Coordinates of C-alpha atoms and ligand atoms in Angstrom, one line a residue:
M216 CA 19.9 3.2 -34.5
D217 CA 22.8 0.6 -34.6
G218 CA 25.0 3.2 -33.0
L219 CA 22.6 3.5 -30.2
I220 CA 22.6 -0.2 -29.6
E221 CA 26.4 -0.2 -29.7
R222 CA 26.6 2.5 -27.1
F223 CA 24.2 0.5 -25.0
A224 CA 26.3 -2.6 -25.6
K225 CA 29.5 -0.9 -24.6
V226 CA 28.3 -0.4 -21.1
E227 CA 26.3 -3.7 -20.8
P228 CA 27.6 -6.0 -23.5
A229 CA 25.2 -8.7 -22.5
S230 CA 22.2 -6.4 -22.7
V231 CA 21.8 -6.0 -26.5
S232 CA 18.6 -7.2 -27.9
V233 CA 18.6 -8.8 -31.3
T234 CA 14.9 -8.8 -31.7
S235 CA 14.1 -5.2 -30.9
R236 CA 14.8 -2.1 -33.0
R237 CA 15.5 -0.1 -29.9
P238 CA 16.7 -1.4 -26.5
Q239 CA 13.6 -2.6 -24.7
V240 CA 13.2 -1.7 -21.0
V241 CA 10.5 -3.9 -19.4
I242 CA 9.0 -2.8 -16.1
I243 CA 6.9 -5.3 -14.1
G244 CA 4.6 -3.4 -11.8
A245 CA 3.0 0.1 -12.1
G246 CA 3.1 1.0 -8.5
F247 CA 5.2 3.8 -7.0
G248 CA 8.5 2.3 -8.0
G249 CA 7.7 1.1 -11.5
L250 CA 5.7 4.1 -12.6
T251 CA 8.3 6.5 -11.4
A252 CA 10.9 4.6 -13.4
A253 CA 8.7 4.5 -16.5
M254 CA 8.1 8.3 -16.4
R255 CA 11.7 9.1 -15.8
L256 CA 12.7 7.1 -18.9
Q257 CA 10.5 9.3 -21.1
R258 CA 13.4 11.0 -22.8
T259 CA 15.6 8.0 -23.4
D260 CA 16.1 6.2 -26.7
A261 CA 14.5 3.0 -25.6
D262 CA 11.1 1.4 -25.7
V263 CA 9.6 1.2 -22.3
M264 CA 7.0 -1.5 -21.6
V265 CA 5.0 -1.5 -18.4
I266 CA 3.4 -4.8 -17.4
D267 CA 0.8 -4.9 -14.6
R268 CA -1.9 -7.3 -13.6
R269 CA -4.2 -4.4 -12.9
N270 CA -5.0 -1.6 -15.3
Y271 CA -4.6 1.1 -12.7
H272 CA -2.0 2.6 -10.4
L273 CA -3.2 2.4 -6.8
F274 CA -2.4 5.0 -4.1
Q275 CA -2.2 2.4 -1.3
P276 CA -1.7 4.9 1.6
L277 CA -5.3 6.0 1.2
L278 CA -6.9 2.5 1.0
Y279 CA -8.0 2.8 4.6
Q280 CA -10.2 5.7 3.7
V281 CA -12.0 3.6 1.1
A282 CA -12.3 0.8 3.7
T283 CA -13.9 3.3 6.2
A284 CA -16.2 4.9 3.6
A285 CA -14.5 8.3 3.4
L286 CA -13.4 8.0 -0.2
S287 CA -14.5 6.1 -3.3
P288 CA -12.2 3.6 -5.0
A289 CA -11.8 5.8 -8.1
D290 CA -10.5 8.6 -5.9
I291 CA -7.3 6.7 -5.2
A292 CA -6.6 4.9 -8.4
A293 CA -5.8 6.1 -11.9
P294 CA -5.6 4.1 -15.2
I295 CA -2.0 3.3 -16.1
R296 CA -2.7 3.9 -19.8
G297 CA -4.0 7.4 -18.9
I298 CA -1.0 8.3 -16.9
L299 CA 1.4 7.2 -19.7
A300 CA -0.8 8.3 -22.6
R301 CA 1.5 11.2 -23.6
Q302 CA 4.7 9.3 -23.2
A303 CA 5.4 8.2 -26.8
N304 CA 8.1 5.6 -25.9
A305 CA 5.9 3.8 -23.3
S306 CA 3.5 1.0 -23.9
V307 CA 1.3 -0.9 -21.4
V308 CA 0.5 -4.6 -21.1
L309 CA -2.2 -5.9 -18.9
G310 CA -1.1 -9.3 -17.6
A311 CA 0.0 -11.2 -14.5
V312 CA 3.7 -12.1 -14.6
T313 CA 4.2 -15.7 -13.7
G314 CA 8.0 -16.0 -14.0
I315 CA 11.2 -14.8 -15.5
D316 CA 13.6 -16.6 -17.8
A317 CA 16.8 -14.7 -16.8
E318 CA 19.0 -16.8 -19.2
A319 CA 16.8 -16.0 -22.3
R320 CA 16.0 -12.5 -20.9
A321 CA 12.2 -13.0 -21.1
V322 CA 9.4 -12.2 -18.8
L323 CA 6.7 -14.9 -18.7
I324 CA 3.0 -14.2 -18.6
G325 CA 1.8 -17.8 -18.7
A326 CA 2.9 -19.1 -22.1
R327 CA 3.6 -15.7 -23.4
R328 CA 7.2 -14.5 -23.4
I329 CA 8.2 -10.8 -23.5
R330 CA 11.9 -10.1 -24.3
Y331 CA 13.8 -7.5 -22.4
D332 CA 17.2 -5.8 -22.6
Q333 CA 16.9 -4.2 -19.2
L334 CA 14.3 -5.4 -16.6
I335 CA 12.9 -3.5 -13.6
I336 CA 11.0 -5.6 -11.1
A337 CA 8.7 -3.5 -9.0
T338 CA 6.0 -5.9 -8.0
G339 CA 5.5 -4.7 -4.4
A340 CA 4.4 -6.8 -1.4
R341 CA 1.6 -9.0 -0.3
E342 CA 0.2 -9.8 3.2
S343 CA 2.2 -12.1 5.5
Y344 CA 0.5 -13.9 8.4
F345 CA 3.7 -14.9 10.2
G346 CA 3.3 -18.6 9.4
H347 CA -0.5 -18.6 10.1
D348 CA -1.7 -18.5 6.6
E349 CA -5.1 -19.9 7.8
W350 CA -5.7 -16.4 9.4
A351 CA -6.1 -15.0 5.9
A352 CA -9.5 -16.8 5.7
V353 CA -10.9 -15.1 8.9
T354 CA -9.3 -11.6 8.7
S355 CA -9.7 -8.7 6.3
G356 CA -6.4 -7.5 4.8
L357 CA -5.8 -4.2 3.0
K358 CA -3.6 -4.4 -0.1
K359 CA -6.0 -4.0 -3.0
I360 CA -9.1 -2.0 -3.9
E361 CA -11.1 -5.2 -3.6
D362 CA -9.7 -5.6 -0.1
A363 CA -10.8 -2.1 0.8
T364 CA -14.3 -2.5 -0.6
T365 CA -14.7 -5.9 1.0
M366 CA -13.6 -4.4 4.4
R367 CA -16.0 -1.5 3.9
R368 CA -18.8 -4.0 3.2
R369 CA -18.0 -6.1 6.3
I370 CA -17.8 -3.1 8.5
L371 CA -21.1 -1.7 7.3
I372 CA -22.8 -5.1 7.3
A373 CA -21.7 -5.5 10.9
F374 CA -23.7 -2.4 11.9
E375 CA -26.7 -3.5 9.8
R376 CA -26.7 -7.0 11.4
A377 CA -26.3 -5.5 14.9
E378 CA -29.3 -3.3 14.3
D379 CA -31.3 -6.3 13.3
S380 CA -30.1 -8.7 16.0
D381 CA -32.1 -9.6 19.2
D382 CA -29.3 -11.6 20.6
E383 CA -27.3 -9.3 23.0
D384 CA -24.1 -11.4 22.7
E385 CA -24.2 -11.5 19.0
R386 CA -24.8 -7.8 18.9
R387 CA -21.7 -7.2 21.0
R388 CA -19.7 -9.4 18.8
L389 CA -20.9 -7.5 15.7
L390 CA -20.1 -4.2 17.2
T391 CA -16.5 -5.2 18.2
F392 CA -13.8 -4.5 15.7
V393 CA -10.3 -5.9 16.2
I394 CA -7.4 -4.4 14.3
I395 CA -4.2 -6.4 14.5
G396 CA -1.0 -4.3 13.9
G397 CA -0.2 -0.9 15.3
G398 CA 1.9 0.5 12.4
P399 CA 0.6 3.4 10.3
T400 CA -2.1 1.3 8.6
G401 CA -3.5 0.0 11.9
V402 CA -3.4 3.4 13.6
E403 CA -5.1 5.2 10.6
L404 CA -7.7 2.5 10.3
A405 CA -8.5 2.6 14.0
G406 CA -8.9 6.4 14.0
A407 CA -11.1 6.4 10.9
L408 CA -13.2 3.5 12.1
A409 CA -13.8 5.3 15.5
E410 CA -14.9 8.4 13.7
L411 CA -17.2 6.4 11.4
A412 CA -18.8 4.9 14.4
N413 CA -18.9 8.0 16.6
A414 CA -19.9 10.6 14.1
A415 CA -20.7 9.6 10.5
L416 CA -23.1 6.7 11.5
A417 CA -24.4 8.4 14.7
R418 CA -27.9 9.1 13.4
D419 CA -28.4 6.3 11.0
F420 CA -29.7 3.5 13.2
R421 CA -32.7 3.2 15.5
R422 CA -32.0 0.2 17.8
I423 CA -28.2 0.5 18.2
D424 CA -26.0 3.3 19.1
P425 CA -23.0 3.0 16.7
A426 CA -20.9 5.0 19.1
T427 CA -21.0 2.0 21.5
A428 CA -18.8 0.1 19.0
R429 CA -15.7 -1.3 20.6
I430 CA -12.5 -0.9 18.6
V431 CA -9.5 -2.8 19.8
L432 CA -6.0 -2.1 18.3
I433 CA -3.4 -4.8 19.0
E434 CA 0.3 -4.3 18.7
A435 CA 2.9 -6.9 19.5
G436 CA 5.6 -4.3 20.2
P437 CA 5.7 -2.0 23.2
R438 CA 4.4 1.1 21.3
L439 CA 2.4 2.2 18.3
L440 CA 4.1 3.4 15.2
P441 CA 7.4 1.8 15.9
S442 CA 9.1 3.6 13.0
F443 CA 8.3 7.0 14.6
P444 CA 10.1 8.7 17.6
P445 CA 8.6 7.5 20.9
R446 CA 7.1 10.9 21.6
L447 CA 5.0 10.8 18.5
S448 CA 3.9 7.2 19.3
D449 CA 2.7 8.5 22.7
K450 CA 0.8 11.3 21.0
A451 CA -0.9 8.9 18.6
A452 CA -1.8 6.6 21.5
K453 CA -3.4 9.4 23.4
A454 CA -5.3 10.7 20.3
L455 CA -6.7 7.2 19.7
T456 CA -7.6 6.7 23.3
R457 CA -9.5 10.0 23.2
L458 CA -11.5 8.6 20.2
G459 CA -12.4 5.6 22.3
V460 CA -10.0 3.1 20.8
E461 CA -8.8 0.4 23.2
L462 CA -5.1 -0.2 22.9
R463 CA -3.4 -3.5 23.6
L464 CA 0.4 -2.9 23.4
G465 CA 3.0 -5.6 23.8
T466 CA 0.3 -8.2 23.0
K467 CA 0.6 -11.0 20.5
V468 CA -2.3 -12.6 18.9
S469 CA -2.2 -16.4 19.2
R470 CA -5.4 -17.3 17.4
C471 CA -7.8 -15.8 14.9
D472 CA -11.1 -17.4 13.9
D473 CA -14.5 -16.3 12.6
C474 CA -15.8 -15.4 16.0
G475 CA -12.8 -13.4 17.3
A476 CA -9.2 -13.5 18.4
V477 CA -7.2 -14.8 21.3
L478 CA -4.4 -12.6 22.9
N479 CA -2.4 -13.5 25.9
G480 CA -4.9 -16.1 26.8
E481 CA -7.8 -13.6 26.6
R482 CA -10.5 -14.1 24.0
I483 CA -12.1 -11.1 22.3
D484 CA -15.3 -12.0 20.5
S485 CA -15.6 -10.1 17.3
R486 CA -17.1 -10.6 13.8
T487 CA -14.6 -8.3 12.2
L488 CA -10.9 -9.0 12.4
I489 CA -8.7 -6.6 10.4
W490 CA -5.2 -7.6 9.5
A491 CA -2.7 -4.8 9.4
A492 CA 0.3 -6.6 10.8
G493 CA 2.7 -7.8 8.2
V494 CA 3.7 -7.9 4.6
A495 CA 6.1 -10.1 2.5
A496 CA 7.6 -9.2 -0.8
S497 CA 6.1 -10.4 -4.1
P498 CA 7.6 -13.8 -5.3
A499 CA 10.3 -12.2 -7.5
A500 CA 13.1 -14.1 -5.7
D501 CA 11.3 -17.3 -6.8
W502 CA 11.1 -16.1 -10.3
L503 CA 14.8 -15.4 -10.3
G504 CA 15.7 -18.6 -8.6
I505 CA 17.7 -16.9 -5.9
A506 CA 17.6 -17.1 -2.1
P507 CA 15.2 -14.4 -0.7
G508 CA 16.3 -12.0 2.0
R509 CA 14.2 -10.6 4.8
G510 CA 10.5 -10.8 4.3
G511 CA 11.0 -12.6 0.9
R512 CA 12.7 -9.5 -0.5
V513 CA 15.4 -9.7 -3.2
P514 CA 18.8 -8.6 -1.9
V515 CA 20.3 -6.2 -4.4
D516 CA 23.7 -4.6 -5.1
P517 CA 24.2 -0.9 -4.3
D518 CA 23.1 0.0 -7.9
L519 CA 19.8 -1.9 -7.2
T520 CA 20.8 -4.7 -9.7
V521 CA 20.5 -8.4 -8.8
P522 CA 23.9 -9.9 -8.1
G523 CA 25.2 -11.5 -11.3
H524 CA 22.5 -9.9 -13.4
P525 CA 23.5 -6.2 -14.2
E526 CA 20.5 -6.0 -16.5
I527 CA 17.9 -6.8 -13.8
F528 CA 16.9 -4.2 -11.3
V529 CA 14.6 -4.6 -8.3
V530 CA 13.0 -1.6 -6.6
G531 CA 10.4 -0.8 -3.9
D532 CA 8.8 -3.3 -1.5
T533 CA 10.3 -6.2 -3.4
A534 CA 13.9 -5.1 -3.0
Q535 CA 16.0 -5.4 0.1
V536 CA 18.2 -2.3 0.0
E537 CA 20.6 -1.7 2.9
G538 CA 20.4 1.8 4.4
P539 CA 22.4 3.4 7.2
H540 CA 20.2 1.8 9.9
G541 CA 19.4 -1.6 8.3
P542 CA 17.2 -2.5 5.3
L543 CA 15.1 0.5 4.0
P544 CA 11.4 0.4 5.0
G545 CA 8.6 -0.6 2.6
V546 CA 7.2 2.9 2.0
A547 CA 6.3 4.9 -1.0
P548 CA 9.1 7.4 -1.0
V549 CA 11.7 4.6 -0.9
A550 CA 10.0 3.0 -4.0
K551 CA 9.8 6.3 -5.8
Q552 CA 13.4 7.3 -5.2
E553 CA 14.6 3.8 -6.2
G554 CA 12.5 3.9 -9.4
A555 CA 14.0 7.3 -10.3
Y556 CA 17.5 6.1 -9.5
V557 CA 17.2 3.0 -11.7
A558 CA 15.9 5.2 -14.6
R559 CA 19.1 7.3 -14.2
V560 CA 21.3 4.3 -14.3
I561 CA 19.6 3.0 -17.5
A562 CA 19.6 6.4 -19.1
A563 CA 23.4 6.7 -18.4
R564 CA 24.0 3.2 -19.9
L565 CA 22.0 4.1 -23.0
A566 CA 23.9 7.4 -23.4
G567 CA 27.2 5.7 -22.9
K568 CA 27.8 7.8 -19.8
P569 CA 29.4 6.7 -16.5
A570 CA 27.0 5.1 -14.0
P571 CA 25.7 7.3 -11.3
P572 CA 27.0 6.7 -7.8
P573 CA 25.4 4.0 -5.7
F574 CA 21.8 4.6 -4.5
R575 CA 21.3 6.6 -1.4
Y576 CA 17.9 7.2 0.2
R577 CA 16.9 10.7 1.2
D578 CA 14.5 10.3 4.1
L579 CA 11.8 12.8 3.7
G580 CA 10.0 11.9 7.0
N581 CA 7.1 9.9 8.3
L582 CA 3.4 10.9 8.5
A583 CA 0.4 9.2 10.0
T584 CA -3.1 10.5 10.6
I585 CA -5.5 9.8 13.5
G586 CA -9.1 10.6 12.5
R587 CA -10.0 14.0 11.0
K588 CA -8.3 16.3 13.5
E589 CA -4.9 14.8 14.4
A590 CA -1.8 13.5 12.8
V591 CA 1.8 12.9 13.7
V592 CA 4.5 14.2 11.4
D593 CA 8.2 13.4 11.8
F594 CA 10.5 15.5 9.5
G595 CA 13.7 14.8 11.5
R596 CA 14.2 17.9 13.6
L597 CA 10.7 19.2 12.9
K598 CA 8.0 17.1 14.6
L599 CA 4.4 18.1 14.4
T600 CA 1.2 16.9 16.0
G601 CA -2.5 18.0 16.1
R602 CA -4.3 19.9 13.4
L603 CA -1.3 21.4 11.8
A604 CA 0.2 18.0 11.3
W605 CA -3.2 16.8 9.9
L606 CA -3.1 19.7 7.4
V607 CA 0.5 18.8 6.4
W608 CA -0.5 15.1 6.1
G609 CA -3.5 16.0 3.9
L610 CA -1.5 18.3 1.6
A611 CA 1.2 15.8 1.2
H612 CA -1.2 13.0 0.2
I613 CA -3.1 15.2 -2.2
Y614 CA 0.2 16.4 -3.7
F615 CA 1.4 12.8 -4.3
L616 CA -1.8 11.5 -5.9
I617 CA -0.7 11.0 -9.4
G618 CA -3.7 11.9 -11.6
F619 CA -4.9 15.6 -11.4
R620 CA -8.6 14.6 -11.4
N621 CA -8.0 12.4 -8.4
R622 CA -6.3 15.2 -6.5
M623 CA -9.3 17.5 -7.0
A624 CA -11.8 14.6 -6.2
V625 CA -9.9 13.7 -3.1
A626 CA -9.6 17.3 -1.9
V627 CA -13.4 17.9 -2.4
D628 CA -14.4 14.6 -0.7
W629 CA -12.1 15.3 2.2
L630 CA -13.3 18.8 2.6
W631 CA -17.0 17.7 2.5
S632 CA -16.3 14.8 4.9
Y633 CA -14.4 17.2 7.2
L634 CA -17.1 19.8 7.3
T635 CA -20.2 17.6 7.4
Y636 CA -19.0 14.3 8.9
Q637 CA -20.9 12.7 6.0
R638 CA -19.5 9.6 4.3
G639 CA -20.4 9.9 0.7
A640 CA -18.9 6.5 0.0
R641 CA -21.0 4.6 2.6
L642 CA -22.2 2.0 0.2
I643 CA -22.5 -1.8 0.7
T644 CA -21.6 -3.2 -2.7
G645 CA -21.1 -6.8 -3.9
E646 CA -23.1 -9.9 -3.5
D647 CA -21.3 -11.4 -0.5
M648 CA -23.3 -10.6 2.6
R649 CA -21.4 -12.9 4.9
M650 CA -19.6 -11.5 7.9
S651 CA -16.5 -13.7 7.6
P652 CA -14.2 -13.6 4.5
P653 CA -14.5 -16.5 2.1
A654 CA -12.3 -19.5 2.9
S655 CA -9.7 -18.6 0.3
K656 CA -8.5 -15.2 -0.9
P657 CA -7.9 -14.5 -4.6
Ligands
LIG750 C1 -2.8 -0.1 3.4 C2 -1.4 0.5 3.1 C3 -1.1 1.8 3.6 C4 0.1 2.3 3.3 N1 0.4 3.6 3.8 C5 1.6 4.1 3.5 C6 1.9 5.5 3.9 O1 1.0 6.1 4.6 N2 3.0 6.0 3.5 C7 3.9 5.3 2.7 O2 5.0 5.9 2.4 N3 3.7 4.1 2.4 C8 2.6 3.5 2.7 N4 2.3 2.2 2.3 C9 3.4 1.4 1.6 C10 3.5 1.8 0.2 O3 2.2 1.8 -0.4 C11 4.4 0.8 -0.5 O4 5.7 0.9 0.1 C12 4.6 1.2 -2.0 O5 3.3 1.0 -2.6 C13 5.6 0.3 -2.7 O6 5.7 0.6 -4.0 P1 6.1 -0.6 -5.0 O7 6.2 0.1 -6.4 O8 7.2 -1.4 -4.5 O9 4.8 -1.5 -5.1 P2 3.3 -1.2 -5.3 O10 3.0 0.2 -5.2 O11 2.6 -2.2 -4.4 O12 3.1 -1.7 -6.8 C14 3.3 -3.0 -7.2 C15 2.6 -3.2 -8.6 O13 3.0 -4.4 -9.1 C16 1.9 -5.1 -9.7 N5 2.1 -6.5 -9.6 C17 2.4 -7.3 -8.5 N6 2.6 -8.5 -8.9 C18 2.4 -8.6 -10.2 C19 2.5 -9.6 -11.2 N7 2.8 -10.9 -10.9 N8 2.3 -9.3 -12.5 C20 2.1 -8.0 -12.9 N9 2.0 -7.0 -12.0 C21 2.1 -7.3 -10.7 C22 0.7 -4.6 -8.8 O14 -0.5 -4.8 -9.4 C23 1.1 -3.2 -8.5 O15 0.5 -2.3 -9.4 C24 1.1 1.6 2.6 C25 0.7 0.3 2.1 C26 -0.5 -0.2 2.3 C27 -0.9 -1.6 1.8

């Protein structure tokens, strides 16, 4: 055992732990980046500790399906302990990290200190309101399961209240849904919401026609899906228009309140504002006491370590990693590849082998779906649209769901939803029956 620690020490002299029998690799965050790193460290002679404030790994790309009542929360989440149950060198701690003592090499969970030899920070991102934090109180975001079930509740309550209302203006406000942000999340939400209104809810009400719901998608840039080629942005725009979604491109929102939004001087009255516009990194830069980069991210060296701290790695949405065309985007494949790379670097250090070459991202392409018939897929030279793209999108998402049970559950739910237009998860849950979000978010 001492030999192993010496081998470790040869590569990173400062990284030897005096308290641990084996080198201790601590990973904060069991999202795409952190979990991939943990699993790839399975065969190393190190203890791997995964800390997360939730007890489950969340497949965020499908949150919008929970928000629009197509899937249930458990379909897109899997317990972290279950995923790592067979990995003998891995342990899990449920706790919210509050800081890092980089000098003493300890992660802080309130007053509790957890020592590390190597640290991987993979704490993802949170919503950003471009300097308008007060908009958090009047819009629904989509980062957590709770956000998705809250959004589902608000959407379904809006239809219920509209059915009950005798006030024509209020009814119109209730049946108007404004989505701010025309990236993949906004586009997918708009498509799914249109289908919920046009098809799944079609026969459920007596006094209102859900298909008359107005869905407005607002994007500040000149086109939807800015990370896709313009041709696919056009296809997405046409598919959404066919579903009845109103597009407002090149339009900035200047005000959000609990009765609607103001854009370019025009007011749209709505009881449901959905925020899909911006994210900022988790506060890891604060924890490390360093200047944050773009979007609060931590700028890292080419081996994904923090400058001056070769024992601290940052991956995924929290890391600012330069690619050939600027910083890499905050998407799951980037986080997964970075997690896998960092595991390779640590395994090489442990084995006393030379470090792998600097990280390089392999772009596997971009996918976004529009309702249950269309999608756009950009695999570089191969670009797909329509039903075939939808099939590719569906298979890719099922394949990437981590727990096998979830894969089966999602596949069955999707197939059922596809064939019948039924929404098995159309439940209003929770006590909060208000239309507007509470004044402060957790
Ligand atoms: C609605 C939505 C749709 C998306 N759609 C797509 C898509 O279609 N395709 C795509 O590629 N990407 C998509 N993304 C982006 C993708 O989900 C992220 O890029 C990816 O999750 C980043 O992985 P990560 O490991 O950096 O962070 P995450 O997967 O966000 O994981 C971070 C983990 O850290 C934990 N954590 C955070 N703070 C703390 C703390 N203080 N203490 C303890 N634990 C903490 C969290 O609980 C979480 O488990 C989407 C994101 C959202 C929100």
